[in-house]
Amino acid sequence: MVAEMNRTSIRNLDAVGQGEKVRLNGWIQDLRKLKSISFVVLRDHTGTVQVTLKPDAVSNYNEVSELSRESVLEIEGKVDRKSGAKSGLEIQALNVNILNIARSPLPLGIDDPVEADFDTRLNNRFLDLRKPENNIIFRVESSLLWGMRKYLMSQNFVEVHTPKVVAAATEGGADLFRVKYFEKDTYLNQSPQLYKEILMSSGMDRVFEVGPAFRAEEHNTPRHLNEFTSVDIEMSFADHNDAMSMLENAVKSGIEEVLKNNADALKFLGKELKVPEVPFPRITYSDCVGIVEKKGFKFNFGEDFNTEHLREIGKEFPGFYFITEWPATVRPFYTMPNPNDPKLTNSYDLQFGEKEITSGAQRVHDPDMLEKRFMEKGLNPSDFEFYIKAFRYGMPPHAGWGLGLERLTMIILDIPNIRSVTLFPRDRTRVVP
RNA sequence: GCCCUGGUAGUGUAGCGGCCUAUCAUACGAGCCUGUCGAGCUCGUGACUCGGGUUCAAAUCCCGGCCAGGGCGCCA
């Protein structure tokens, strides 16, 4: 056994001297058995290395040389830079401990020349994620979120956790998953919106939450999930401009963190990433309507843009930009009307080209106005009593946003399908694994 | 939810009424090779999405289900 030695990551073998002993742990990516010598390509989460097995050096040579791909090994061996290995470095095995044997054939080859369908990949996600190009995505996403968290913490935000099982719809009604909750009918929350706002009334001043959001919409696109990760903030004594500033700086900080921690991953994936300049451009909804009309589309003021429209707008503004001052008709009840033009609102979307990443606004903080807005949207204020109550006893003006973490990850890595940046995606039909 | 396309060995594909006892690659199994490195070579194993229908005959045509991919609606 080699347990007393520290495990060396394959990536760190470069720093190990010629002839020094190391202990490696990983999976058999490939095994080539010749007449009286065998080669194992061992993989851990940092890379691969060739291990040479010789019958006279390894006591269980016969057993090891017959192992299936993806079996798990612990190997003690000597670093050898003078062998014929093409990589210039290999391990001469001294001891091999078989930790687990993989069944064969694999449902999905890790290193096969044939590509698997996306569906097959997702059905066998644990194997799919053994490919570096896939698991690297989640390391990048982790850094991205860490960078955003760091910025928000630096701005005195408090990370909070609000319930996902709720009694009432957040923004309407039709698109919620029903959940049996003992004798009550409840729903999975589509957004932490109402709870974030209640926390503004609690005096917490600035909060953010990273958590799941559920949408029971039957969409079937490469950029929608029925469960996604929402990064939400809400801040008191602030308007939409303050919130936009938080957003662009949080995104910038996230990207900086990715560049700091994942430069090798970006290089491996062949992606170029640059820190975006802040502030991001702000374009009003009205100006966007002008762009759309100039391209020859008929457009009625007050409508939302469709994919084709956003594509045209995106062409004008490569990179991140805000679309601001949306008409009230296309924004939720809690959106603050623009004091100069009540048809418009103090709202914004963060876009990257044609893709929407974030939706935000200054919120209504006056309870009477809020009730009026509920009724204008065809909602019954009494269904939201627990929420409106928090506005009646001193609700500060506030603003915030909700950002789709997977969407942002897709954008910075230029990945076309949101399922690729989700470990176990939930879409219209997929609930397993 | 709508429109289009598709579902053939473990994986990815060819075939699209009888010549299919179904192609090729990869994987898997057996063998050869003291140094391979997308190893190579020989031999072998392994498949027509499900349910109806049309036809002398269906992987192939028709209908429906399920699933997937692309587009749209809608959104984060």
Coordinates of C-alpha atoms (C1' of nucleotides) in Angstrom, one line a residue:
Chain A
M1 CA 0.0 0.0 0.0
V2 CA 1.1 3.5 -0.7
A3 CA -1.3 5.3 1.6
E4 CA 1.3 7.2 3.5
M5 CA 2.4 9.1 0.4
N6 CA 0.5 12.2 -0.6
R7 CA -1.5 12.0 -3.8
T8 CA 0.0 14.0 -6.6
S9 CA -2.2 15.6 -9.2
I10 CA -1.3 14.7 -12.7
R11 CA -1.0 18.4 -13.6
N12 CA 1.7 18.8 -10.9
L13 CA 4.0 16.1 -12.2
D14 CA 5.9 18.7 -14.2
A15 CA 7.3 19.9 -10.9
V16 CA 8.5 16.5 -9.8
G17 CA 12.1 15.5 -10.3
Q18 CA 13.4 12.7 -12.4
G19 CA 13.2 9.3 -10.6
E20 CA 11.1 10.6 -7.7
K21 CA 8.3 8.5 -6.4
V22 CA 4.8 9.7 -6.6
R23 CA 1.3 8.4 -5.8
L24 CA -1.4 8.9 -8.4
N25 CA -5.1 8.3 -8.2
G26 CA -7.4 8.1 -11.2
W27 CA -9.2 6.3 -14.0
I28 CA -7.9 4.1 -16.8
Q29 CA -8.6 6.2 -19.9
D30 CA -6.8 3.7 -22.1
L31 CA -4.9 0.5 -21.7
R32 CA -2.6 -0.9 -24.4
K33 CA -1.3 -4.4 -23.8
L34 CA 1.6 -5.6 -25.8
K35 CA 3.4 -8.9 -25.6
S36 CA 5.3 -8.2 -22.4
I37 CA 4.7 -4.6 -21.5
S38 CA 1.5 -2.6 -21.0
F39 CA 0.7 1.1 -21.0
V40 CA -2.1 2.7 -19.0
V41 CA -3.2 6.3 -19.8
L42 CA -4.3 7.4 -16.3
R43 CA -6.7 10.4 -15.9
D44 CA -7.5 12.4 -12.9
H45 CA -9.4 15.7 -12.8
T46 CA -6.2 17.6 -13.8
G47 CA -5.1 15.7 -16.8
T48 CA -3.7 12.4 -18.1
V49 CA -0.3 10.7 -18.0
Q50 CA 1.1 7.5 -19.4
V51 CA 2.0 4.8 -16.9
T52 CA 4.3 1.9 -18.0
L53 CA 3.6 -1.5 -16.5
K54 CA 6.3 -4.1 -16.7
P55 CA 5.7 -7.7 -15.5
D56 CA 8.8 -7.8 -13.3
A57 CA 8.1 -4.4 -11.7
V58 CA 4.4 -4.8 -10.8
S59 CA 3.4 -7.8 -8.8
N60 CA -0.2 -8.0 -10.0
Y61 CA 0.8 -7.2 -13.7
N62 CA -1.5 -9.9 -15.2
E63 CA -4.5 -8.7 -13.3
V64 CA -3.9 -5.0 -14.0
S65 CA -3.2 -5.5 -17.7
E66 CA -6.6 -7.1 -18.2
L67 CA -8.6 -4.3 -16.6
S68 CA -11.4 -2.5 -18.3
R69 CA -11.3 1.2 -19.3
E70 CA -12.5 3.6 -16.6
S71 CA -11.5 1.3 -13.8
V72 CA -10.1 3.2 -10.8
L73 CA -6.5 2.8 -9.7
E74 CA -4.0 4.0 -7.2
I75 CA -0.5 3.9 -8.6
E76 CA 2.8 4.3 -7.0
G77 CA 5.6 4.9 -9.4
K78 CA 8.7 6.7 -10.5
V79 CA 8.7 9.8 -12.7
D80 CA 10.6 9.0 -15.9
R81 CA 11.6 11.7 -18.3
K82 CA 14.1 9.6 -20.2
S83 CA 11.7 7.0 -21.7
G84 CA 10.4 6.9 -25.2
A85 CA 7.2 8.5 -24.2
K86 CA 5.9 11.1 -26.6
S87 CA 4.7 13.4 -23.9
G88 CA 8.3 13.5 -22.5
L89 CA 7.2 12.2 -19.2
E90 CA 5.8 8.9 -18.0
I91 CA 5.4 6.9 -14.8
Q92 CA 7.2 3.6 -14.2
A93 CA 4.7 1.8 -12.1
L94 CA 6.0 0.0 -8.9
N95 CA 2.7 -0.7 -7.2
V96 CA -0.8 -0.7 -8.6
N97 CA -3.8 -0.9 -6.3
I98 CA -7.1 -1.7 -8.0
L99 CA -9.7 0.4 -6.3
N100 CA -12.7 -0.4 -8.5
I101 CA -13.4 -2.2 -11.7
A102 CA -15.6 -0.6 -14.4
R103 CA -18.1 -2.7 -16.3
S104 CA -17.8 -3.0 -20.0
P105 CA -18.7 -1.9 -22.5
L106 CA -19.2 1.7 -21.4
P107 CA -22.5 3.4 -22.3
L108 CA -20.5 6.3 -23.4
G109 CA -16.8 6.4 -24.4
I110 CA -14.7 9.0 -22.7
D111 CA -12.1 9.2 -25.4
D112 CA -13.6 7.5 -28.4
P113 CA -13.3 8.9 -31.9
V114 CA -17.1 8.7 -32.2
E115 CA -19.2 11.6 -30.8
A116 CA -22.2 10.7 -28.8
D117 CA -25.6 12.4 -29.2
F118 CA -26.4 15.1 -26.6
D119 CA -29.2 13.0 -25.3
T120 CA -26.9 10.0 -24.8
R121 CA -24.5 12.2 -23.0
L122 CA -27.1 13.6 -20.6
N123 CA -28.4 10.1 -19.9
N124 CA -24.9 9.1 -18.9
R125 CA -23.9 12.5 -17.4
F126 CA -21.5 11.0 -14.8
L127 CA -19.4 9.6 -17.7
D128 CA -19.9 12.7 -19.9
L129 CA -18.5 14.9 -17.1
R130 CA -15.3 12.8 -17.0
K131 CA -14.4 14.6 -20.2
P132 CA -12.4 17.7 -19.3
E133 CA -14.2 19.9 -21.9
N134 CA -17.4 19.2 -20.1
N135 CA -16.5 19.4 -16.4
I136 CA -14.4 22.5 -17.0
I137 CA -17.6 24.4 -17.7
F138 CA -18.7 23.9 -14.1
R139 CA -15.3 25.1 -12.7
V140 CA -15.7 28.2 -14.8
E141 CA -19.3 28.7 -13.5
S142 CA -18.1 28.3 -10.0
S143 CA -15.5 31.0 -10.4
L144 CA -18.0 33.3 -12.1
L145 CA -20.4 33.0 -9.2
W146 CA -17.6 33.4 -6.7
G147 CA -16.5 36.6 -8.4
M148 CA -20.1 38.0 -8.3
R149 CA -20.5 37.0 -4.7
K150 CA -17.2 38.7 -3.8
Y151 CA -18.4 42.0 -5.4
L152 CA -21.8 41.8 -3.8
M153 CA -20.3 41.1 -0.4
S154 CA -17.9 44.1 -0.9
Q155 CA -21.1 46.2 -1.4
N156 CA -22.5 45.1 2.0
F157 CA -25.0 42.6 0.6
V158 CA -26.2 39.8 2.8
E159 CA -26.7 36.3 1.2
V160 CA -30.1 35.0 2.1
H161 CA -32.2 31.9 1.4
T162 CA -35.9 32.2 0.8
P163 CA -38.5 29.4 0.5
K164 CA -39.0 27.6 -2.7
V165 CA -42.3 26.1 -1.7
V166 CA -44.8 28.9 -1.8
A167 CA -48.6 29.5 -1.5
A168 CA -49.1 32.0 -4.2
A169 CA -47.9 32.8 -7.7
T170 CA -45.1 35.4 -8.0
E171 CA -46.0 37.2 -11.1
G172 CA -49.1 35.7 -12.5
G173 CA -50.5 32.2 -12.3
A174 CA -50.2 29.8 -15.2
D175 CA -46.6 28.8 -15.1
L176 CA -46.0 27.2 -11.7
F177 CA -45.4 23.6 -10.7
R178 CA -48.0 22.4 -8.2
V179 CA -46.7 20.6 -5.1
K180 CA -48.7 18.7 -2.6
Y181 CA -47.8 20.0 0.8
F182 CA -49.6 17.8 3.3
E183 CA -53.2 19.0 3.1
K184 CA -52.4 22.2 1.2
D185 CA -51.8 22.9 -2.5
T186 CA -48.6 24.8 -2.9
Y187 CA -46.2 25.7 -5.7
L188 CA -42.5 25.8 -6.5
N189 CA -41.4 29.3 -6.6
Q190 CA -40.6 30.8 -10.0
S191 CA -38.6 33.6 -8.4
P192 CA -37.6 34.9 -5.0
Q193 CA -39.0 38.3 -6.0
L194 CA -41.7 38.7 -3.3
Y195 CA -39.5 37.5 -0.5
K196 CA -36.6 39.7 -1.5
E197 CA -38.9 42.6 -1.3
I198 CA -40.4 41.7 2.1
L199 CA -36.8 41.6 3.3
M200 CA -36.4 45.2 2.2
S201 CA -39.2 46.0 4.7
S202 CA -37.3 44.0 7.3
G203 CA -34.5 46.5 7.2
M204 CA -31.9 44.1 5.8
D205 CA -31.0 46.8 3.4
R206 CA -29.2 44.8 0.7
V207 CA -29.7 41.1 0.1
F208 CA -28.8 38.6 -2.6
E209 CA -29.8 35.0 -3.2
V210 CA -28.4 32.2 -5.4
G211 CA -31.0 29.5 -5.7
P212 CA -33.2 27.5 -8.0
A213 CA -36.2 29.0 -9.8
F214 CA -38.9 26.8 -11.4
R215 CA -41.0 27.7 -14.4
A216 CA -43.7 25.3 -15.6
E217 CA -43.6 26.8 -19.1
E218 CA -43.7 24.3 -22.0
H219 CA -40.8 25.9 -23.8
N220 CA -38.5 23.8 -25.8
T221 CA -35.4 25.9 -26.8
P222 CA -31.7 25.8 -26.3
R223 CA -31.9 28.6 -23.8
H224 CA -34.7 27.6 -21.4
L225 CA -34.9 25.3 -18.5
N226 CA -37.7 24.5 -16.2
E227 CA -35.4 24.6 -13.3
F228 CA -32.5 27.1 -13.4
T229 CA -30.2 28.9 -11.0
S230 CA -31.2 32.5 -10.3
V231 CA -28.9 35.1 -8.9
D232 CA -31.1 37.7 -7.4
I233 CA -30.4 41.0 -5.6
E234 CA -32.6 43.6 -3.9
M235 CA -31.4 46.9 -2.4
S236 CA -33.1 49.5 -0.3
F237 CA -33.1 53.3 -0.8
A238 CA -32.0 52.7 -4.4
D239 CA -33.4 53.0 -7.9
H240 CA -33.0 51.1 -11.1
N241 CA -29.8 53.0 -12.0
D242 CA -28.2 51.9 -8.7
A243 CA -29.2 48.3 -9.4
M244 CA -27.8 48.4 -12.9
S245 CA -24.5 49.6 -11.6
M246 CA -24.4 46.7 -9.1
L247 CA -25.2 44.3 -12.0
E248 CA -22.5 45.4 -14.4
N249 CA -19.9 45.5 -11.7
A250 CA -21.0 42.0 -10.4
V251 CA -20.7 40.6 -13.9
K252 CA -17.4 42.3 -14.4
S253 CA -16.1 40.9 -11.1
G254 CA -17.3 37.4 -12.1
I255 CA -15.5 37.5 -15.4
E256 CA -12.3 38.8 -13.7
E257 CA -12.5 35.8 -11.3
V258 CA -12.8 33.4 -14.2
L259 CA -9.8 34.9 -16.0
K260 CA -7.9 34.7 -12.7
N261 CA -8.7 31.1 -11.9
N262 CA -9.5 29.4 -15.2
A263 CA -7.1 30.8 -17.8
D264 CA -6.0 27.2 -18.6
A265 CA -9.6 26.1 -19.0
L266 CA -10.4 28.9 -21.4
K267 CA -7.3 28.0 -23.4
F268 CA -8.3 24.3 -23.4
L269 CA -11.8 25.2 -24.6
G270 CA -10.3 27.7 -27.2
K271 CA -12.4 30.5 -25.8
E272 CA -11.3 34.1 -25.6
L273 CA -12.7 36.1 -22.7
K274 CA -12.1 39.8 -21.9
V275 CA -13.1 41.8 -18.9
P276 CA -16.0 44.0 -20.2
E277 CA -15.8 47.7 -19.8
V278 CA -18.2 49.3 -17.4
P279 CA -20.6 51.0 -17.5
F280 CA -22.4 48.9 -20.2
P281 CA -24.2 50.9 -22.9
R282 CA -27.8 51.8 -22.0
I283 CA -30.3 51.9 -24.8
T284 CA -33.9 52.8 -24.2
Y285 CA -36.8 50.6 -25.4
S286 CA -37.9 53.4 -27.6
D287 CA -34.5 53.5 -29.4
C288 CA -34.7 49.7 -29.8
V289 CA -38.1 50.1 -31.4
G290 CA -36.5 52.6 -33.8
I291 CA -33.8 50.1 -34.7
V292 CA -36.4 47.4 -35.3
E293 CA -38.5 49.7 -37.5
K294 CA -35.5 50.9 -39.4
K295 CA -34.8 47.2 -40.3
G296 CA -38.3 47.1 -41.9
F297 CA -40.3 45.3 -39.2
K298 CA -43.8 46.5 -38.3
F299 CA -43.8 47.1 -34.5
N300 CA -46.4 48.3 -32.1
F301 CA -45.1 50.3 -29.2
G302 CA -45.9 48.4 -26.0
E303 CA -45.1 44.9 -27.4
D304 CA -42.2 42.8 -26.4
F305 CA -39.4 42.1 -28.8
N306 CA -39.4 38.7 -30.5
T307 CA -36.2 36.7 -31.3
E308 CA -35.9 38.2 -34.7
H309 CA -36.1 41.8 -33.3
L310 CA -33.6 41.1 -30.6
R311 CA -31.2 39.6 -33.2
E312 CA -31.3 42.9 -35.1
I313 CA -30.9 45.0 -31.9
G314 CA -28.0 42.7 -30.9
K315 CA -26.2 43.3 -34.2
E316 CA -26.0 47.0 -33.2
F317 CA -24.6 46.4 -29.8
P318 CA -22.0 43.6 -29.6
G319 CA -21.3 42.6 -26.0
F320 CA -23.2 43.6 -22.9
Y321 CA -25.8 46.3 -23.0
F322 CA -29.0 47.4 -21.1
I323 CA -32.4 47.9 -22.7
T324 CA -34.1 50.4 -20.4
E325 CA -37.4 52.2 -19.9
W326 CA -39.7 49.3 -20.9
P327 CA -43.4 50.0 -21.3
A328 CA -45.6 49.0 -18.3
T329 CA -47.5 46.6 -20.6
V330 CA -44.7 44.1 -20.7
R331 CA -43.4 44.3 -17.1
P332 CA -44.7 42.7 -14.0
F333 CA -46.9 44.4 -11.4
Y334 CA -44.1 45.3 -9.0
T335 CA -42.3 47.4 -11.6
M336 CA -42.1 51.1 -10.7
P337 CA -43.7 53.4 -13.3
N338 CA -41.5 56.2 -14.8
P339 CA -42.5 59.4 -12.9
N340 CA -42.2 61.4 -16.2
D341 CA -44.2 59.1 -18.4
P342 CA -46.5 56.6 -16.6
K343 CA -46.6 54.4 -19.8
L344 CA -43.0 53.6 -19.2
T345 CA -41.2 52.0 -16.2
N346 CA -37.9 52.2 -14.4
S347 CA -36.9 48.9 -15.7
Y348 CA -34.1 47.2 -17.7
D349 CA -32.9 44.0 -19.2
L350 CA -29.3 43.1 -19.4
Q351 CA -28.6 41.7 -22.9
F352 CA -25.6 40.1 -24.6
G353 CA -26.3 40.4 -28.3
E354 CA -29.7 38.8 -28.9
K355 CA -29.6 37.0 -25.5
E356 CA -31.4 38.2 -22.4
I357 CA -29.5 37.5 -19.2
T358 CA -31.1 39.6 -16.6
S359 CA -34.3 41.4 -15.9
G360 CA -34.6 44.2 -13.3
A361 CA -36.2 47.3 -12.1
Q362 CA -36.9 49.8 -9.4
R363 CA -39.9 48.4 -7.6
V364 CA -43.2 49.9 -6.5
H365 CA -42.9 50.7 -2.8
D366 CA -46.3 52.4 -2.2
P367 CA -48.9 49.9 -1.0
D368 CA -51.8 51.7 -2.7
M369 CA -50.0 51.9 -6.0
L370 CA -49.1 48.2 -5.7
E371 CA -52.7 47.2 -5.2
K372 CA -53.7 49.3 -8.2
R373 CA -51.0 47.6 -10.3
F374 CA -52.2 44.1 -9.2
M375 CA -55.6 44.9 -10.5
E376 CA -54.4 46.4 -13.7
K377 CA -52.6 43.0 -14.3
G378 CA -55.8 41.1 -13.6
L379 CA -54.5 39.7 -10.3
N380 CA -56.4 39.7 -7.0
P381 CA -54.5 41.6 -4.3
S382 CA -56.0 39.5 -1.5
D383 CA -54.0 36.5 -2.9
F384 CA -50.9 38.5 -2.1
E385 CA -51.8 39.8 1.3
F386 CA -48.7 38.4 3.0
Y387 CA -46.7 40.5 0.5
I388 CA -48.6 43.7 0.5
K389 CA -48.7 43.8 4.3
A390 CA -44.9 44.3 4.3
F391 CA -45.5 47.5 2.3
R392 CA -48.0 49.1 4.7
Y393 CA -45.7 49.7 7.7
G394 CA -42.7 51.4 6.2
M395 CA -41.3 49.9 3.0
P396 CA -38.3 51.8 1.7
P397 CA -37.8 52.5 -2.0
H398 CA -35.9 49.6 -3.5
A399 CA -34.6 48.1 -6.7
G400 CA -33.1 44.8 -7.8
W401 CA -32.6 42.2 -10.5
G402 CA -32.6 38.5 -11.2
L403 CA -29.9 36.9 -13.4
G404 CA -29.9 33.5 -15.0
L405 CA -26.6 32.0 -14.0
E406 CA -26.6 29.4 -16.7
R407 CA -27.3 32.1 -19.3
L408 CA -24.3 34.1 -18.2
T409 CA -22.1 31.0 -18.3
M410 CA -23.3 30.2 -21.8
I411 CA -22.4 33.7 -22.9
I412 CA -19.0 33.9 -21.5
L413 CA -18.0 30.5 -22.8
D414 CA -20.0 30.9 -26.1
I415 CA -21.9 27.6 -25.6
P416 CA -25.1 27.3 -27.6
N417 CA -27.2 25.0 -25.5
I418 CA -28.1 25.8 -21.9
R419 CA -28.2 22.1 -21.1
S420 CA -24.4 21.9 -21.6
V421 CA -23.9 24.4 -18.7
T422 CA -26.3 22.6 -16.4
L423 CA -25.2 19.5 -14.6
F424 CA -28.5 17.7 -14.6
P425 CA -30.9 19.8 -16.7
R426 CA -34.7 19.8 -16.2
D427 CA -36.5 20.5 -19.5
R428 CA -39.9 19.8 -20.9
T429 CA -39.4 16.0 -20.8
R430 CA -36.2 15.3 -18.8
V431 CA -36.4 14.7 -15.1
V432 CA -33.7 11.9 -15.0
P433 CA -30.9 11.8 -14.0
Chain B
rG1 C1' -47.7 24.4 -27.2
rC2 C1' -46.9 25.0 -32.7
rC3 C1' -43.8 24.0 -37.3
rC4 C1' -39.8 21.1 -39.6
rU5 C1' -36.5 16.8 -39.3
rG6 C1' -35.2 12.3 -37.3
rG7 C1' -35.2 7.5 -34.0
rU8 C1' -30.8 1.0 -37.2
rA9 C1' -25.4 -3.1 -32.7
rG10 C1' -22.6 -0.4 -26.2
rU11 C1' -21.6 4.4 -29.2
rG12 C1' -22.0 7.1 -34.0
rU13 C1' -23.7 5.9 -38.8
rA14 C1' -25.1 3.7 -44.3
rG15 C1' -29.4 1.7 -46.4
rC16 C1' -35.3 4.4 -47.4
rG17 C1' -40.6 -1.4 -50.6
rG18 C1' -38.0 -7.6 -52.6
rC19 C1' -30.6 -7.9 -54.3
rC20 C1' -30.7 -6.7 -46.0
rU21 C1' -28.7 -13.9 -43.7
rA22 C1' -28.5 -4.9 -42.9
rU23 C1' -22.9 -1.0 -44.4
rC24 C1' -18.9 1.3 -42.2
rA25 C1' -16.3 3.2 -38.0
rU26 C1' -15.7 2.8 -32.9
rA27 C1' -16.4 -0.3 -28.7
rC28 C1' -16.3 -5.3 -26.9
rG29 C1' -14.0 -10.6 -27.0
rA30 C1' -9.9 -14.0 -28.8
rG31 C1' -5.0 -13.9 -31.0
rC32 C1' 0.0 -11.7 -33.0
rC33 C1' 3.6 -7.8 -31.6
rU34 C1' 9.4 -5.6 -25.2
rG35 C1' 7.7 0.7 -26.1
rU36 C1' 2.9 1.6 -27.7
rC37 C1' 1.0 6.7 -27.5
rG38 C1' -6.1 8.3 -32.1
rA39 C1' -1.0 1.9 -31.8
rG40 C1' -1.2 -1.7 -35.9
rC41 C1' -2.7 -6.4 -38.0
rU42 C1' -6.0 -11.2 -38.1
rC43 C1' -10.6 -13.5 -36.5
rG44 C1' -15.1 -13.0 -34.0
rU45 C1' -19.6 -10.8 -31.1
rG46 C1' -23.4 -7.3 -31.5
rA47 C1' -28.9 -3.5 -34.0
rC48 C1' -33.9 -2.0 -37.6
rU49 C1' -38.1 3.2 -31.2
rC50 C1' -43.2 1.2 -29.7
rG51 C1' -48.4 0.0 -31.3
rG52 C1' -51.6 -0.3 -35.3
rG53 C1' -52.3 -0.5 -40.8
rU54 C1' -51.2 -1.0 -46.4
rU55 C1' -48.7 -4.9 -49.4
rC56 C1' -47.6 -11.4 -52.1
rA57 C1' -43.4 -8.7 -49.6
rA58 C1' -41.9 -3.3 -44.7
rA59 C1' -35.7 -1.1 -41.6
rU60 C1' -37.9 1.1 -46.0
rC61 C1' -44.9 3.4 -47.2
rC62 C1' -49.3 5.3 -44.0
rC63 C1' -51.5 6.6 -38.9
rG64 C1' -50.8 7.2 -33.7
rG65 C1' -47.7 7.2 -29.1
rC66 C1' -43.0 8.0 -26.9
rC67 C1' -38.2 10.3 -27.4
rA68 C1' -34.6 13.5 -29.6
rG69 C1' -32.5 17.7 -32.7
rG70 C1' -33.5 22.5 -35.2
rG71 C1' -36.8 26.8 -35.4
rC72 C1' -40.9 29.7 -33.1
rG73 C1' -43.8 31.5 -29.0
rC74 C1' -42.2 32.9 -23.9
rC75 C1' -38.6 34.1 -20.8
rA76 C1' -33.7 34.2 -16.9

